[in-house]
Structure formats: C-alpha cells, structure tokens
C-alpha cells in the first residue's frame, strides 16, 4: 500500500477540497480515464466496446452513503433502467466461457443501508428488487464492499438473498483481518466471491496496514477460494495475485469457466486484453454517473502518480 494513501484518503474527506475537485468536468482526462461518463448513454457505448473486445463487464452506478430515502429509490430506478439497457446489448460468444458477460455492481450504502431507521432492511429490500429484475435479464449482481463498519451488515444482506438468488456475488477485502475466515465460510458451492485488496482508510485494529501483509493475506484468501467450491473473482491489477491465480488454477484443475479475473476500467488495459486473448474470463468494472468523487479519490490514493494528472486538470480549470 503506498505510504501517501491514508493522507490522500483523509484529505479527500475535506468539504472544501470536494467542492474544488467536483468543479472539474467529467470530461477532464483524469475523470474520463476511470469513469465511463455521467450518463447511461455514455456507459452503454463503453460497455459495447469492452464486450466487443472479448471482455465482460460489471457496471457500477456511482453513488454512496445515501441518507435520503428518495435518493435510494432513485438509485434503484436507475439500476432497473441500466439492467434493461445492458440486457439489450449484443453478447459476443466467448469460447469456453458460459457465465453471463454482463453484471451490475451495487453499493448497499447507495440503496439506503445508512438510513437512520431500518437502513439495512431497506437496502436488502432494494437489492431484492434489483436482483429480481437482473434474474429476468440474465444479468449478474455483485455487492461491493465498503468500509469495515458495514461489512457485517452487507454480508448479512447477501446471505439473506442468496437463497432466492444463488448467483448473487459479494466482495471481500483481503486487508481486513476477518476476511480469511469469511472466505472459508463463503467458499461453498455456487458462491461467487470477488476478492480485492481493499480501498478504504482502515485502522490497524481491523486491517493489515503494510502492502506486503495485504498481498500475503490476499494470497491466503485466494487459495481458500480457488480450492473451494464457489466461483472466485480475482479482482486485482497486481501481477503477484494474477500469477498465483493462474498457478493455482493449473494445479487444482480449475478451468477458465470456473473463475474470472477482474480489473477496473482504465487500469492495465493491455493486461486485461492479454488475459482475455489467452482464453481467460476477464471482467472490467465500469463506473458511470455524476457522483464520481469518492470513487476517483480512492483511485488517486492507490497511485500517487495519478495525482499529477488530477492536479494538472485542476490548474487547467483555474
Ligand atoms: P495494487 O494497489 O498493489 O496495484 C498493483 C498495480 O496495479 C500497480 O502497481 C499499478 O500498476 C496498478 N494500479 C493499481 N491501482 C491503480 C490506480 N488507481 N491507477 C493506476 N494504476 C493502478 N475495493 C473495495 O474496498 N471494495 C470494493 O468493492 C472493490 N471492488 C473492486 C472491484 C474490482 C473489479 C477491482 C479490480 C478492485 C476493486 N476494489 C474494491 C479496489 C481494490 O480494493 C484495490 O484498491 C485496487 O484494486 C488496487 O489494488 P490492486 O490489487 O490492484 O493492487
């Protein structure tokens, strides 16, 4: 983990900085690098191009930490329209890969999880509405992982809905101490787990702080998932876990139809294409919408070199 990461994530919480940065248009290069655009039309164009290149997609309608019921309802409505539009896309054949190439990713805090009264129950009900629509459209759904205070509630929602929607995926973050045990518990038949390192600022009581410790934890969790009976989703741009997944798959005899690689839109595009050309299932996580601030600051914190682009965009604006 880069040493500036906690600082950047802390600074990003300043309302003044947020006001200054959100003044940058979505068309600025740094925003466009990571975000497909503000509208569903922008998103559909990007998704079509990715699908045509032999990759699959998981689409995130940006937004988080909703404290307003109407906004949560509006997010559900946008996801229903998004699923409609994604279902209408051509799905190019991917030899040897039978899973749906189109997925949506959802943050429960955007569906009302943080509402002061009955938040988790409201988010669960909203997710059920989205999953019902997705099931009709042959679109998968995966629930994103947010900061550690939400982990238990989020996994409880996923468990509650898995009976009805066995394909419902969850994200686990390798930087959390609890995750190896969560992986053991959630590596059962059909269980779809997206394993990532984790992108939030977390205290040492709950999360590994050093990059090497996080990667080691990732590798332990990966082995549990790859040896389990579920469907692992290897979400990382780091060559170490990517090579480890390849080795484990070969040793265990897990074919490309039984796990997938996932990367974020705008990061290591050539590596995404290389993995797909080698016959692997590769899914790109593509965000869109006007609420890009939180997402973008997490991408900046992962790699200080991105900050230089961002600062240039700021200077260009003034
Ligand atoms: P690491 O950060 O070590 O990066 C490895 C290499 O990848 C870098 O050396 C660089 O080349 C490249 N790279 C990584 N980040 C970059 C960036 N921002 N810009 C440019 N290059 C970069 N997190 C979370 O907390 N909850 C979630 O739900 C998700 N969901 C999710 C879905 C998917 C599909 C992915 C790929 C990732 C997430 N994440 C996430 C983010 C994840 O936790 C993590 O912060 C990032 O993936 C970066 O970690 P890496 O494993 O890529 O390794």
Tab-separated table of C-alpha atoms and ligand atoms in Angstrom:
chain	number	residue	atom	x	y	z
A	1	UNK	CA	0.000	0.000	0.000
A	2	UNK	CA	1.562	3.354	-0.868
A	3	UNK	CA	2.561	5.495	2.128
A	4	UNK	CA	0.570	8.523	0.927
A	5	UNK	CA	-2.670	6.561	0.744
A	6	UNK	CA	-4.029	7.327	4.256
A	7	UNK	CA	-3.140	11.013	3.792
A	8	UNK	CA	-4.888	11.279	0.437
A	9	UNK	CA	-7.972	9.457	1.711
A	10	UNK	CA	-8.096	11.699	4.799
A	11	UNK	CA	-7.674	14.883	2.739
A	12	UNK	CA	-10.408	13.707	0.379
A	13	UNK	CA	-12.924	13.977	3.243
A	14	UNK	CA	-12.484	17.772	3.395
A	15	UNK	CA	-15.655	19.504	2.116
A	16	UNK	CA	-13.550	22.378	0.662
A	17	UNK	CA	-11.433	20.018	-1.377
A	18	UNK	CA	-14.513	18.179	-2.511
A	19	UNK	CA	-16.103	21.447	-3.707
A	20	UNK	CA	-12.930	22.354	-5.611
A	21	UNK	CA	-12.451	18.959	-7.204
A	22	UNK	CA	-16.030	18.274	-8.198
A	23	UNK	CA	-15.819	21.508	-10.213
A	24	UNK	CA	-13.700	19.544	-12.671
A	25	UNK	CA	-15.882	18.432	-15.568
A	26	UNK	CA	-16.366	14.712	-16.094
A	27	UNK	CA	-14.746	15.249	-19.483
A	28	UNK	CA	-11.393	16.028	-17.824
A	29	UNK	CA	-8.860	13.346	-18.798
A	30	UNK	CA	-8.312	12.146	-15.242
A	31	UNK	CA	-12.035	11.585	-14.626
A	32	UNK	CA	-12.606	10.047	-18.064
A	33	UNK	CA	-9.726	7.661	-17.509
A	34	UNK	CA	-11.567	5.902	-14.680
A	35	UNK	CA	-15.252	6.779	-15.254
A	36	UNK	CA	-17.250	5.912	-18.385
A	37	UNK	CA	-19.202	9.182	-18.285
A	38	UNK	CA	-22.122	10.758	-16.478
A	39	UNK	CA	-24.982	9.145	-18.362
A	40	UNK	CA	-26.244	5.684	-19.217
A	41	UNK	CA	-25.711	6.504	-22.883
A	42	UNK	CA	-22.000	7.124	-22.208
A	43	UNK	CA	-21.835	3.898	-20.245
A	44	UNK	CA	-23.534	1.756	-22.885
A	45	UNK	CA	-21.044	2.948	-25.523
A	46	UNK	CA	-18.118	1.923	-23.314
A	47	UNK	CA	-19.723	-1.423	-22.364
A	48	UNK	CA	-20.348	-2.240	-26.027
A	49	UNK	CA	-16.680	-1.597	-26.887
A	50	UNK	CA	-15.437	-3.726	-23.966
A	51	UNK	CA	-17.746	-6.629	-24.863
A	52	UNK	CA	-16.634	-6.468	-28.493
A	53	UNK	CA	-13.017	-6.779	-27.304
A	54	UNK	CA	-13.676	-10.167	-25.664
A	55	UNK	CA	-14.032	-8.818	-22.129
A	56	UNK	CA	-17.049	-8.941	-19.828
A	57	UNK	CA	-18.355	-6.017	-17.768
A	58	UNK	CA	-19.619	-5.193	-14.288
A	59	UNK	CA	-21.269	-1.788	-14.190
A	60	UNK	CA	-21.457	0.446	-11.126
A	61	UNK	CA	-23.861	3.387	-10.995
A	62	UNK	CA	-21.791	5.764	-8.870
A	63	UNK	CA	-23.155	6.913	-5.525
A	64	UNK	CA	-22.639	6.005	-1.893
A	65	UNK	CA	-23.626	6.875	1.674
A	66	UNK	CA	-27.158	7.922	0.824
A	67	UNK	CA	-29.012	9.420	3.778
A	68	UNK	CA	-32.171	10.205	1.856
A	69	UNK	CA	-34.848	7.614	1.087
A	70	UNK	CA	-35.825	9.305	-2.201
A	71	UNK	CA	-32.250	9.160	-3.404
A	72	UNK	CA	-32.065	5.448	-2.572
A	73	UNK	CA	-35.290	4.892	-4.541
A	74	UNK	CA	-33.877	6.890	-7.473
A	75	UNK	CA	-30.766	4.690	-7.420
A	76	UNK	CA	-32.932	1.562	-7.617
A	77	UNK	CA	-34.835	3.062	-10.577
A	78	UNK	CA	-31.542	3.825	-12.354
A	79	UNK	CA	-30.315	0.248	-11.814
A	80	UNK	CA	-33.563	-1.147	-13.268
A	81	UNK	CA	-33.166	1.026	-16.373
A	82	UNK	CA	-29.478	0.105	-16.575
A	83	UNK	CA	-30.263	-3.629	-16.473
A	84	UNK	CA	-32.768	-3.119	-19.319
A	85	UNK	CA	-30.158	-1.356	-21.441
A	86	UNK	CA	-27.426	-3.899	-20.649
A	87	UNK	CA	-29.756	-6.795	-21.476
A	88	UNK	CA	-30.283	-5.325	-24.955
A	89	UNK	CA	-26.547	-5.353	-25.784
A	90	UNK	CA	-25.130	-7.934	-28.178
A	91	UNK	CA	-23.235	-10.603	-26.263
A	92	UNK	CA	-20.325	-11.795	-28.391
A	93	UNK	CA	-19.537	-15.502	-27.908
A	94	UNK	CA	-16.617	-16.141	-25.548
A	95	UNK	CA	-15.270	-19.624	-26.315
A	96	UNK	CA	-15.284	-21.893	-23.245
A	97	UNK	CA	-16.962	-19.316	-21.008
A	98	UNK	CA	-20.622	-19.775	-20.121
A	99	UNK	CA	-21.194	-17.140	-17.417
A	100	UNK	CA	-23.279	-14.020	-18.164
A	101	UNK	CA	-20.919	-11.414	-19.642
A	102	UNK	CA	-22.944	-8.577	-18.148
A	103	UNK	CA	-23.142	-7.789	-14.445
A	104	UNK	CA	-24.006	-4.840	-12.218
A	105	UNK	CA	-22.129	-3.925	-9.041
A	106	UNK	CA	-24.071	-2.285	-6.246
A	107	UNK	CA	-23.097	-0.440	-3.054
A	108	UNK	CA	-25.631	-1.058	-0.291
A	109	UNK	CA	-24.936	2.416	1.128
A	110	UNK	CA	-26.402	3.781	-2.114
A	111	UNK	CA	-29.531	1.663	-1.568
A	112	UNK	CA	-30.246	3.049	1.893
A	113	UNK	CA	-28.101	0.930	4.256
A	114	UNK	CA	-27.103	4.066	6.216
A	115	UNK	CA	-30.635	5.484	6.587
A	116	UNK	CA	-31.284	6.249	10.258
A	117	UNK	CA	-34.329	3.987	10.569
A	118	UNK	CA	-34.289	0.402	9.216
A	119	UNK	CA	-31.386	1.149	6.857
A	120	UNK	CA	-30.122	-2.446	6.416
A	121	UNK	CA	-33.674	-3.780	5.896
A	122	UNK	CA	-34.418	-1.075	3.306
A	123	UNK	CA	-31.154	-1.793	1.468
A	124	UNK	CA	-31.928	-5.531	1.490
A	125	UNK	CA	-35.384	-4.932	0.037
A	126	UNK	CA	-33.965	-2.597	-2.624
A	127	UNK	CA	-31.342	-5.157	-3.549
A	128	UNK	CA	-34.074	-7.784	-3.854
A	129	UNK	CA	-35.877	-5.554	-6.395
A	130	UNK	CA	-32.655	-5.174	-8.419
A	131	UNK	CA	-31.891	-8.912	-8.270
A	132	UNK	CA	-35.420	-9.835	-9.383
A	133	UNK	CA	-35.043	-7.670	-12.473
A	134	UNK	CA	-31.480	-8.922	-13.096
A	135	UNK	CA	-32.598	-12.570	-12.927
A	136	UNK	CA	-35.166	-11.913	-15.677
A	137	UNK	CA	-32.484	-10.285	-17.851
A	138	UNK	CA	-29.685	-12.855	-17.296
A	139	UNK	CA	-27.546	-10.185	-15.688
A	140	UNK	CA	-25.491	-10.954	-12.571
A	141	UNK	CA	-25.312	-8.761	-9.453
A	142	UNK	CA	-22.366	-8.365	-7.066
A	143	UNK	CA	-22.457	-6.333	-3.858
A	144	UNK	CA	-19.440	-4.071	-3.360
A	145	UNK	CA	-17.544	-3.921	-0.065
A	146	UNK	CA	-17.391	-0.543	1.673
A	147	UNK	CA	-15.684	0.500	4.919
A	148	UNK	CA	-15.372	-2.101	7.698
A	149	UNK	CA	-18.253	-0.709	9.770
A	150	UNK	CA	-20.608	-2.020	7.071
A	151	UNK	CA	-19.046	-5.458	6.453
A	152	UNK	CA	-21.236	-7.499	8.820
A	153	UNK	CA	-24.483	-5.854	7.655
A	154	UNK	CA	-23.516	-6.205	3.991
A	155	UNK	CA	-22.653	-9.894	4.282
A	156	UNK	CA	-25.888	-10.468	6.243
A	157	UNK	CA	-27.845	-8.945	3.329
A	158	UNK	CA	-26.019	-11.137	0.817
A	159	UNK	CA	-26.685	-14.270	2.903
A	160	UNK	CA	-30.345	-13.317	3.274
A	161	UNK	CA	-30.818	-13.055	-0.504
A	162	UNK	CA	-28.633	-15.953	-1.671
A	163	UNK	CA	-31.481	-18.425	-1.110
A	164	UNK	CA	-33.544	-16.623	-3.736
A	165	UNK	CA	-30.632	-15.581	-5.955
A	166	UNK	CA	-27.831	-18.176	-5.619
A	167	UNK	CA	-25.684	-16.293	-8.141
A	168	UNK	CA	-25.610	-13.099	-6.024
A	169	UNK	CA	-21.936	-12.148	-5.570
A	170	UNK	CA	-20.145	-10.443	-2.671
A	171	UNK	CA	-16.830	-8.595	-2.424
A	172	UNK	CA	-14.329	-9.464	0.310
A	173	UNK	CA	-11.348	-7.228	1.135
A	174	UNK	CA	-8.063	-9.023	1.844
A	175	UNK	CA	-6.774	-6.166	4.030
A	176	UNK	CA	-9.353	-6.984	6.747
A	177	UNK	CA	-8.207	-9.442	9.433
A	178	UNK	CA	-11.605	-11.177	9.300
A	179	UNK	CA	-11.518	-11.933	5.581
A	180	UNK	CA	-9.654	-15.234	5.540
A	181	UNK	CA	-12.315	-16.653	7.830
A	182	UNK	CA	-15.095	-15.063	5.708
A	183	UNK	CA	-13.539	-16.751	2.662
A	184	UNK	CA	-13.641	-20.154	4.385
A	185	UNK	CA	-17.274	-19.605	5.271
A	186	UNK	CA	-18.220	-18.355	1.807
A	187	UNK	CA	-16.340	-20.810	-0.417
A	188	UNK	CA	-19.308	-23.205	-0.698
A	189	UNK	CA	-20.967	-24.468	-3.884
A	190	UNK	CA	-22.012	-21.708	-6.273
A	191	UNK	CA	-20.765	-18.915	-4.013
A	192	UNK	CA	-19.420	-16.006	-6.064
A	193	UNK	CA	-16.749	-14.027	-4.228
A	194	UNK	CA	-14.852	-11.084	-5.689
A	195	UNK	CA	-11.586	-10.850	-3.786
A	196	UNK	CA	-9.917	-7.427	-3.744
A	197	UNK	CA	-7.243	-5.863	-1.536
A	198	UNK	CA	-9.496	-3.110	-0.119
A	199	UNK	CA	-9.617	0.601	-0.867
A	200	UNK	CA	-10.723	2.412	2.315
A	201	UNK	CA	-8.780	4.002	5.192
A	202	UNK	CA	-8.996	1.402	7.950
A	203	UNK	CA	-7.449	1.291	11.440
A	204	UNK	CA	-4.809	-1.306	12.419
A	205	UNK	CA	-7.293	-2.979	14.812
A	206	UNK	CA	-9.240	-4.331	11.842
A	207	UNK	CA	-6.925	-4.201	8.824
A	208	UNK	CA	-3.380	-5.011	7.743
A	209	UNK	CA	-1.518	-1.766	7.067
A	210	UNK	CA	1.586	-2.810	5.140
A	211	UNK	CA	1.462	-3.637	1.430
A	212	UNK	CA	3.308	-6.938	1.899
A	213	UNK	CA	0.894	-8.069	4.632
A	214	UNK	CA	-2.097	-7.227	2.440
A	215	UNK	CA	-0.676	-9.171	-0.502
A	216	UNK	CA	0.098	-12.161	1.769
A	217	UNK	CA	-3.444	-12.087	3.091
A	218	UNK	CA	-4.741	-11.860	-0.494
A	219	UNK	CA	-2.759	-14.964	-1.442
A	220	UNK	CA	-4.070	-16.940	1.576
A	221	UNK	CA	-7.667	-15.911	0.801
A	222	UNK	CA	-7.194	-16.674	-2.893
A	223	UNK	CA	-6.032	-20.193	-2.113
A	224	UNK	CA	-9.094	-20.793	0.090
A	225	UNK	CA	-11.430	-19.603	-2.664
A	226	UNK	CA	-9.663	-21.406	-5.514
A	227	UNK	CA	-9.674	-24.682	-3.553
A	228	UNK	CA	-13.326	-24.154	-2.551
A	229	UNK	CA	-16.487	-24.983	-4.448
A	230	UNK	CA	-17.548	-21.485	-5.400
A	231	UNK	CA	-16.724	-19.126	-8.252
A	232	UNK	CA	-13.730	-16.915	-7.359
A	233	UNK	CA	-13.405	-13.484	-8.967
A	234	UNK	CA	-9.769	-12.393	-8.800
A	235	UNK	CA	-10.043	-8.598	-8.623
A	236	UNK	CA	-6.534	-7.170	-8.745
A	237	UNK	CA	-4.091	-5.460	-11.087
A	238	UNK	CA	-1.126	-6.756	-9.124
A	239	UNK	CA	0.914	-9.351	-11.070
A	240	UNK	CA	1.542	-11.373	-7.875
A	241	UNK	CA	-2.084	-12.481	-7.299
A	242	UNK	CA	-2.670	-12.774	-11.054
A	243	UNK	CA	0.196	-15.235	-11.478
A	244	UNK	CA	-0.804	-17.033	-8.253
A	245	UNK	CA	-4.355	-17.493	-9.570
A	246	UNK	CA	-3.013	-18.897	-12.823
A	247	UNK	CA	-0.755	-21.371	-10.949
A	248	UNK	CA	-3.478	-22.450	-8.533
A	249	UNK	CA	-5.976	-22.931	-11.376
A	250	UNK	CA	-3.496	-25.161	-13.222
A	251	UNK	CA	-2.654	-27.188	-10.095
A	252	UNK	CA	-6.263	-27.613	-8.950
A	253	UNK	CA	-7.653	-28.148	-12.450
A	254	UNK	CA	-9.970	-25.139	-12.385
A	255	UNK	CA	-10.769	-24.195	-15.990
A	256	UNK	CA	-11.460	-20.664	-17.288
A	257	UNK	CA	-15.193	-21.275	-16.913
A	258	UNK	CA	-14.799	-21.651	-13.113
A	259	UNK	CA	-13.123	-18.390	-12.103
A	260	UNK	CA	-12.500	-14.975	-13.583
A	261	UNK	CA	-10.046	-12.086	-13.478
A	262	UNK	CA	-11.417	-8.625	-12.828
A	263	UNK	CA	-9.869	-5.190	-13.198
A	264	UNK	CA	-11.069	-1.614	-13.036
A	265	UNK	CA	-11.880	0.389	-16.150
A	266	UNK	CA	-8.847	2.448	-17.144
A	267	UNK	CA	-6.241	0.358	-15.312
A	268	UNK	CA	-3.852	-2.083	-17.060
A	269	UNK	CA	-5.908	-2.261	-20.242
A	270	UNK	CA	-3.177	-4.169	-22.109
A	271	UNK	CA	-3.017	-6.767	-19.333
A	272	UNK	CA	-6.806	-7.183	-19.465
A	273	UNK	CA	-6.593	-7.837	-23.200
A	274	UNK	CA	-3.657	-10.214	-22.790
A	275	UNK	CA	-5.508	-12.326	-20.211
A	276	UNK	CA	-8.660	-12.406	-22.375
A	277	UNK	CA	-6.697	-13.347	-25.503
A	278	UNK	CA	-5.173	-16.252	-23.551
A	279	UNK	CA	-8.695	-17.681	-23.099
A	280	UNK	CA	-9.424	-16.424	-19.587
A	281	UNK	CA	-12.664	-14.864	-18.398
A	282	UNK	CA	-11.881	-11.185	-17.785
A	283	UNK	CA	-14.416	-8.717	-16.431
A	284	UNK	CA	-13.940	-4.952	-16.313
A	285	UNK	CA	-15.593	-2.955	-13.533
A	286	UNK	CA	-17.008	0.168	-15.188
A	287	UNK	CA	-18.423	3.053	-13.146
A	288	UNK	CA	-20.602	5.861	-14.505
A	289	UNK	CA	-22.661	8.730	-13.108
A	290	UNK	CA	-22.126	12.177	-11.697
A	291	UNK	CA	-21.206	11.053	-8.141
A	292	UNK	CA	-17.641	10.140	-9.080
A	293	UNK	CA	-15.774	11.949	-6.293
A	294	UNK	CA	-15.451	9.099	-3.746
A	295	UNK	CA	-14.565	6.549	-6.422
A	296	UNK	CA	-11.966	8.780	-8.035
A	297	UNK	CA	-10.249	9.725	-4.786
A	298	UNK	CA	-9.811	6.017	-3.960
A	299	UNK	CA	-8.145	5.531	-7.375
A	300	UNK	CA	-5.886	8.529	-6.739
A	301	UNK	CA	-4.931	7.221	-3.307
A	302	UNK	CA	-3.906	3.876	-4.787
A	303	UNK	CA	-1.365	5.525	-7.012
A	304	UNK	CA	0.109	8.942	-6.230
A	305	UNK	CA	1.263	9.222	-9.861
A	306	UNK	CA	-2.428	9.708	-10.722
A	307	UNK	CA	-2.433	12.820	-8.556
A	308	UNK	CA	-0.204	14.609	-11.042
A	309	UNK	CA	-2.880	14.201	-13.739
A	310	UNK	CA	-5.516	15.399	-11.325
A	311	UNK	CA	-3.569	18.487	-10.291
A	312	UNK	CA	-2.973	19.339	-13.942
A	313	UNK	CA	-6.741	19.131	-14.507
A	314	UNK	CA	-7.279	21.493	-11.550
A	315	UNK	CA	-4.737	24.019	-12.827
A	316	UNK	CA	-6.228	23.794	-16.301
A	317	UNK	CA	-9.618	24.710	-14.846
A	318	UNK	CA	-8.482	27.834	-12.996
B	1	LIG	P1	-2.008	-2.633	-6.089
B	1	LIG	O1	-2.661	-1.442	-5.489
B	1	LIG	O2	-0.804	-3.181	-5.436
B	1	LIG	O3	-1.702	-2.304	-7.602
B	1	LIG	C1	-0.960	-3.173	-8.455
B	1	LIG	C2	-0.632	-2.432	-9.728
B	1	LIG	O4	-1.834	-2.108	-10.421
B	1	LIG	C3	0.051	-1.074	-9.514
B	1	LIG	O5	1.428	-1.223	-9.395
B	1	LIG	C4	-0.365	-0.328	-10.765
B	1	LIG	O6	0.385	-0.757	-11.870
B	1	LIG	C5	-1.779	-0.818	-10.987
B	1	LIG	N1	-2.748	0.053	-10.294
B	1	LIG	C6	-3.455	-0.236	-9.162
B	1	LIG	N2	-4.283	0.777	-8.841
B	1	LIG	C7	-4.101	1.726	-9.776
B	1	LIG	C8	-4.669	3.000	-9.996
B	1	LIG	N3	-5.617	3.505	-9.176
B	1	LIG	N4	-4.252	3.713	-11.063
B	1	LIG	C9	-3.320	3.220	-11.906
B	1	LIG	N5	-2.731	2.010	-11.761
B	1	LIG	C10	-3.110	1.278	-10.701
B	1	LIG	N6	-12.168	-2.123	-3.116
B	1	LIG	C11	-13.037	-2.103	-2.073
B	1	LIG	O7	-12.662	-1.708	-0.970
B	1	LIG	N7	-14.330	-2.520	-2.260
B	1	LIG	C12	-14.774	-2.996	-3.446
B	1	LIG	O8	-15.952	-3.363	-3.564
B	1	LIG	C13	-13.862	-3.043	-4.546
B	1	LIG	N8	-14.257	-3.506	-5.756
B	1	LIG	C14	-13.306	-3.739	-6.737
B	1	LIG	C15	-13.665	-4.380	-7.918
B	1	LIG	C16	-12.696	-4.677	-8.849
B	1	LIG	C17	-13.096	-5.398	-10.100
B	1	LIG	C18	-11.339	-4.311	-8.620
B	1	LIG	C19	-10.277	-4.651	-9.606
B	1	LIG	C20	-10.999	-3.632	-7.481
B	1	LIG	C21	-11.961	-3.319	-6.536
B	1	LIG	N9	-11.641	-2.628	-5.372
B	1	LIG	C22	-12.553	-2.583	-4.339
B	1	LIG	C23	-10.343	-1.896	-5.264
B	1	LIG	C24	-9.278	-2.748	-4.597
B	1	LIG	O9	-9.585	-2.957	-3.254
B	1	LIG	C25	-7.896	-2.071	-4.686
B	1	LIG	O10	-7.936	-0.858	-4.001
B	1	LIG	C26	-7.414	-1.834	-6.101
B	1	LIG	O11	-7.758	-2.889	-6.955
B	1	LIG	C27	-5.871	-1.712	-6.134
B	1	LIG	O12	-5.294	-2.891	-5.647
B	1	LIG	P2	-4.521	-3.958	-6.578
B	1	LIG	O13	-4.939	-5.317	-6.122
B	1	LIG	O14	-4.764	-3.666	-7.990
B	1	LIG	O15	-3.015	-3.856	-6.169
